[in-house]
Amino acid sequence: MIRTKLITSAFFGTLVYVILSFIAGNNGFWSYNQLEKQKIEIARHTELIQNINSELNLEYTALLKDKDVIASYARKLDYVGKDEKLVKITGLRHQDKALYDIGTVLKRKECSYFPEIACKTSGFAVFVLSFLIMILIDINNGTISFTKKRVDYVQGIPVYDMPQI
């Protein structure tokens, strides 16, 4: 009877441990969902940086090969070509150099999860609690008692009713 209670309690404790580990443990659904969100964010961020890279590559190629783009940048730096005149107007603000968007640093975030020792402790606590509840129910029903059983002894000479030969 006690073995059955121990096995049943062990089953409940193990079940709680497995469910906690499966849902909120280190490799559980909760951690998996957090990692999936990070994966989506990193993929979006990577796409943004790839777009910036392609724009900068186009601009670099244009600076290497297109004379009009080179002349445009030279004018920004106050250079003039042949047959050109430079007119400076005072009172106007000088244009600042263009700043390029290089993206932002994205670091991996640590996932939050229920520690393994907490899962095991919860399972063990459920084991002990369920075993105690089963024992208390048996004590209440009278199946288990802590008083000594009273054995009646016959005093005197025992007489057996045996047939005579």
Tab-separated table of C-alpha atoms in Angstrom:
chain	number	residue	atom	x	y	z
A	1	MET	CA	0.000	0.000	0.000
A	2	ILE	CA	2.803	2.402	0.893
A	3	ARG	CA	4.640	1.447	-2.307
A	4	THR	CA	1.641	2.497	-4.377
A	5	LYS	CA	1.516	5.832	-2.593
A	6	LEU	CA	5.258	6.358	-3.122
A	7	ILE	CA	5.025	5.519	-6.820
A	8	THR	CA	1.964	7.745	-7.282
A	9	SER	CA	3.664	10.617	-5.454
A	10	ALA	CA	6.834	10.110	-7.502
A	11	PHE	CA	4.719	10.208	-10.656
A	12	PHE	CA	3.117	13.529	-9.652
A	13	GLY	CA	6.486	15.030	-8.688
A	14	THR	CA	8.076	13.914	-11.941
A	15	LEU	CA	5.104	15.183	-13.923
A	16	VAL	CA	5.390	18.647	-12.350
A	17	TYR	CA	9.146	18.697	-13.023
A	18	VAL	CA	8.705	17.685	-16.675
A	19	ILE	CA	5.901	20.196	-17.284
A	20	LEU	CA	7.888	23.057	-15.702
A	21	SER	CA	11.021	22.136	-17.667
A	22	PHE	CA	9.063	21.763	-20.892
A	23	ILE	CA	7.229	25.084	-20.595
A	24	ALA	CA	9.515	27.429	-18.639
A	25	GLY	CA	12.875	25.638	-18.480
A	26	ASN	CA	16.138	26.537	-20.187
A	27	ASN	CA	15.123	24.870	-23.457
A	28	GLY	CA	11.362	25.263	-23.013
A	29	PHE	CA	8.689	27.038	-24.988
A	30	TRP	CA	9.140	30.327	-23.148
A	31	SER	CA	12.865	30.537	-24.018
A	32	TYR	CA	12.140	29.374	-27.555
A	33	ASN	CA	9.618	32.188	-28.098
A	34	GLN	CA	12.101	34.755	-26.778
A	35	LEU	CA	14.761	33.447	-29.165
A	36	GLU	CA	12.322	33.535	-32.087
A	37	LYS	CA	11.536	37.218	-31.369
A	38	GLN	CA	15.249	37.990	-31.261
A	39	LYS	CA	15.759	36.124	-34.522
A	40	ILE	CA	13.060	38.187	-36.238
A	41	GLU	CA	14.525	41.431	-34.861
A	42	ILE	CA	18.054	40.487	-35.977
A	43	ALA	CA	16.801	39.511	-39.455
A	44	ARG	CA	15.008	42.861	-39.797
A	45	HIS	CA	18.090	44.694	-38.566
A	46	THR	CA	20.350	42.745	-40.946
A	47	GLU	CA	18.105	43.663	-43.874
A	48	LEU	CA	18.289	47.343	-42.891
A	49	ILE	CA	22.094	47.220	-42.735
A	50	GLN	CA	22.225	45.429	-46.109
A	51	ASN	CA	20.122	48.235	-47.628
A	52	ILE	CA	22.506	50.840	-46.190
A	53	ASN	CA	25.447	48.839	-47.570
A	54	SER	CA	23.957	48.664	-51.058
A	55	GLU	CA	23.292	52.440	-51.041
A	56	LEU	CA	26.881	53.134	-49.982
A	57	ASN	CA	28.206	50.764	-52.657
A	58	LEU	CA	26.167	52.613	-55.290
A	59	GLU	CA	27.520	55.923	-54.082
A	60	TYR	CA	31.075	54.565	-54.049
A	61	THR	CA	30.730	53.260	-57.616
A	62	ALA	CA	29.310	56.604	-58.705
A	63	LEU	CA	32.260	58.425	-57.126
A	64	LEU	CA	34.694	56.147	-58.928
A	65	LYS	CA	33.150	56.312	-62.407
A	66	ASP	CA	30.688	59.214	-62.832
A	67	LYS	CA	32.362	62.574	-63.516
A	68	ASP	CA	29.214	64.550	-62.744
A	69	VAL	CA	29.012	63.090	-59.237
A	70	ILE	CA	32.702	63.839	-58.673
A	71	ALA	CA	32.155	67.434	-59.870
A	72	SER	CA	29.163	67.776	-57.538
A	73	TYR	CA	31.231	66.705	-54.543
A	74	ALA	CA	34.071	68.996	-55.615
A	75	ARG	CA	31.674	71.974	-55.719
A	76	LYS	CA	30.576	71.180	-52.196
A	77	LEU	CA	34.234	71.457	-51.181
A	78	ASP	CA	34.551	74.870	-52.982
A	79	TYR	CA	36.504	73.587	-55.970
A	80	VAL	CA	35.747	75.010	-59.413
A	81	GLY	CA	36.394	73.613	-62.851
A	82	LYS	CA	37.576	75.320	-66.033
A	83	ASP	CA	35.345	78.154	-67.199
A	84	GLU	CA	33.487	78.218	-63.884
A	85	LYS	CA	33.267	81.114	-61.465
A	86	LEU	CA	32.726	80.855	-57.745
A	87	VAL	CA	30.335	83.282	-56.098
A	88	LYS	CA	30.224	83.317	-52.309
A	89	ILE	CA	27.292	84.931	-50.631
A	90	THR	CA	27.866	86.062	-47.097
A	91	GLY	CA	25.208	85.486	-44.485
A	92	LEU	CA	24.233	82.047	-45.737
A	93	ARG	CA	25.012	79.107	-43.620
A	94	HIS	CA	27.617	76.690	-44.928
A	95	GLN	CA	26.295	73.215	-45.636
A	96	ASP	CA	27.647	70.565	-43.335
A	97	LYS	CA	29.047	67.371	-44.670
A	98	ALA	CA	26.536	64.576	-45.136
A	99	LEU	CA	26.502	62.061	-42.321
A	100	TYR	CA	25.809	58.519	-43.350
A	101	ASP	CA	23.501	56.273	-41.400
A	102	ILE	CA	25.583	53.236	-40.523
A	103	GLY	CA	22.943	51.462	-38.457
A	104	THR	CA	22.965	50.682	-34.767
A	105	VAL	CA	24.594	47.920	-32.767
A	106	LEU	CA	22.231	45.134	-31.845
A	107	LYS	CA	23.351	42.798	-29.096
A	108	ARG	CA	21.915	39.447	-28.127
A	109	LYS	CA	19.676	39.585	-25.077
A	110	GLU	CA	19.802	36.883	-22.456
A	111	CYS	CA	16.655	34.776	-22.301
A	112	SER	CA	14.827	34.513	-19.026
A	113	TYR	CA	13.819	31.047	-17.901
A	114	PHE	CA	12.955	29.003	-14.835
A	115	PRO	CA	16.237	27.534	-13.456
A	116	GLU	CA	16.720	23.774	-13.451
A	117	ILE	CA	17.178	23.610	-9.673
A	118	ALA	CA	13.831	25.378	-9.191
A	119	CYS	CA	12.110	22.851	-11.481
A	120	LYS	CA	13.620	19.953	-9.521
A	121	THR	CA	12.759	21.540	-6.181
A	122	SER	CA	9.158	22.074	-7.286
A	123	GLY	CA	8.885	18.454	-8.419
A	124	PHE	CA	10.305	17.198	-5.117
A	125	ALA	CA	7.964	19.471	-3.140
A	126	VAL	CA	4.964	18.087	-5.045
A	127	PHE	CA	6.228	14.547	-4.369
A	128	VAL	CA	6.470	15.152	-0.612
A	129	LEU	CA	3.188	17.064	-0.453
A	130	SER	CA	1.202	14.441	-2.371
A	131	PHE	CA	2.712	11.619	-0.287
A	132	LEU	CA	1.803	13.407	2.953
A	133	ILE	CA	-1.736	14.063	1.721
A	134	MET	CA	-2.204	10.380	0.852
A	135	ILE	CA	-0.851	9.287	4.242
A	136	LEU	CA	-3.123	11.782	6.051
A	137	ILE	CA	-6.143	10.524	4.111
A	138	ASP	CA	-5.313	6.934	5.149
A	139	ILE	CA	-4.886	7.999	8.778
A	140	ASN	CA	-8.244	9.792	8.630
A	141	ASN	CA	-9.947	6.732	7.126
A	142	GLY	CA	-8.421	4.457	9.767
A	143	THR	CA	-6.396	2.379	7.337
A	144	ILE	CA	-3.194	3.408	9.101
A	145	SER	CA	-3.023	3.763	12.878
A	146	PHE	CA	-0.155	4.367	15.231
A	147	THR	CA	-1.588	2.519	18.219
A	148	LYS	CA	-0.501	-1.039	18.956
A	149	LYS	CA	-2.955	-3.734	18.059
A	150	ARG	CA	-4.260	-5.475	21.144
A	151	VAL	CA	-3.821	-9.194	21.036
A	152	ASP	CA	-5.943	-11.227	23.410
A	153	TYR	CA	-4.196	-14.175	24.970
A	154	VAL	CA	-6.057	-17.084	26.491
A	155	GLN	CA	-4.815	-17.802	29.948
A	156	GLY	CA	-4.748	-21.217	31.392
A	157	ILE	CA	-4.400	-24.535	29.666
A	158	PRO	CA	-5.553	-24.615	26.111
A	159	VAL	CA	-8.086	-27.311	25.390
A	160	TYR	CA	-8.426	-28.624	21.942
A	161	ASP	CA	-11.502	-30.351	20.748
A	162	MET	CA	-9.956	-33.307	19.045
A	163	PRO	CA	-11.691	-36.528	18.215
A	164	GLN	CA	-10.693	-39.509	20.352
A	165	ILE	CA	-9.344	-42.548	18.659
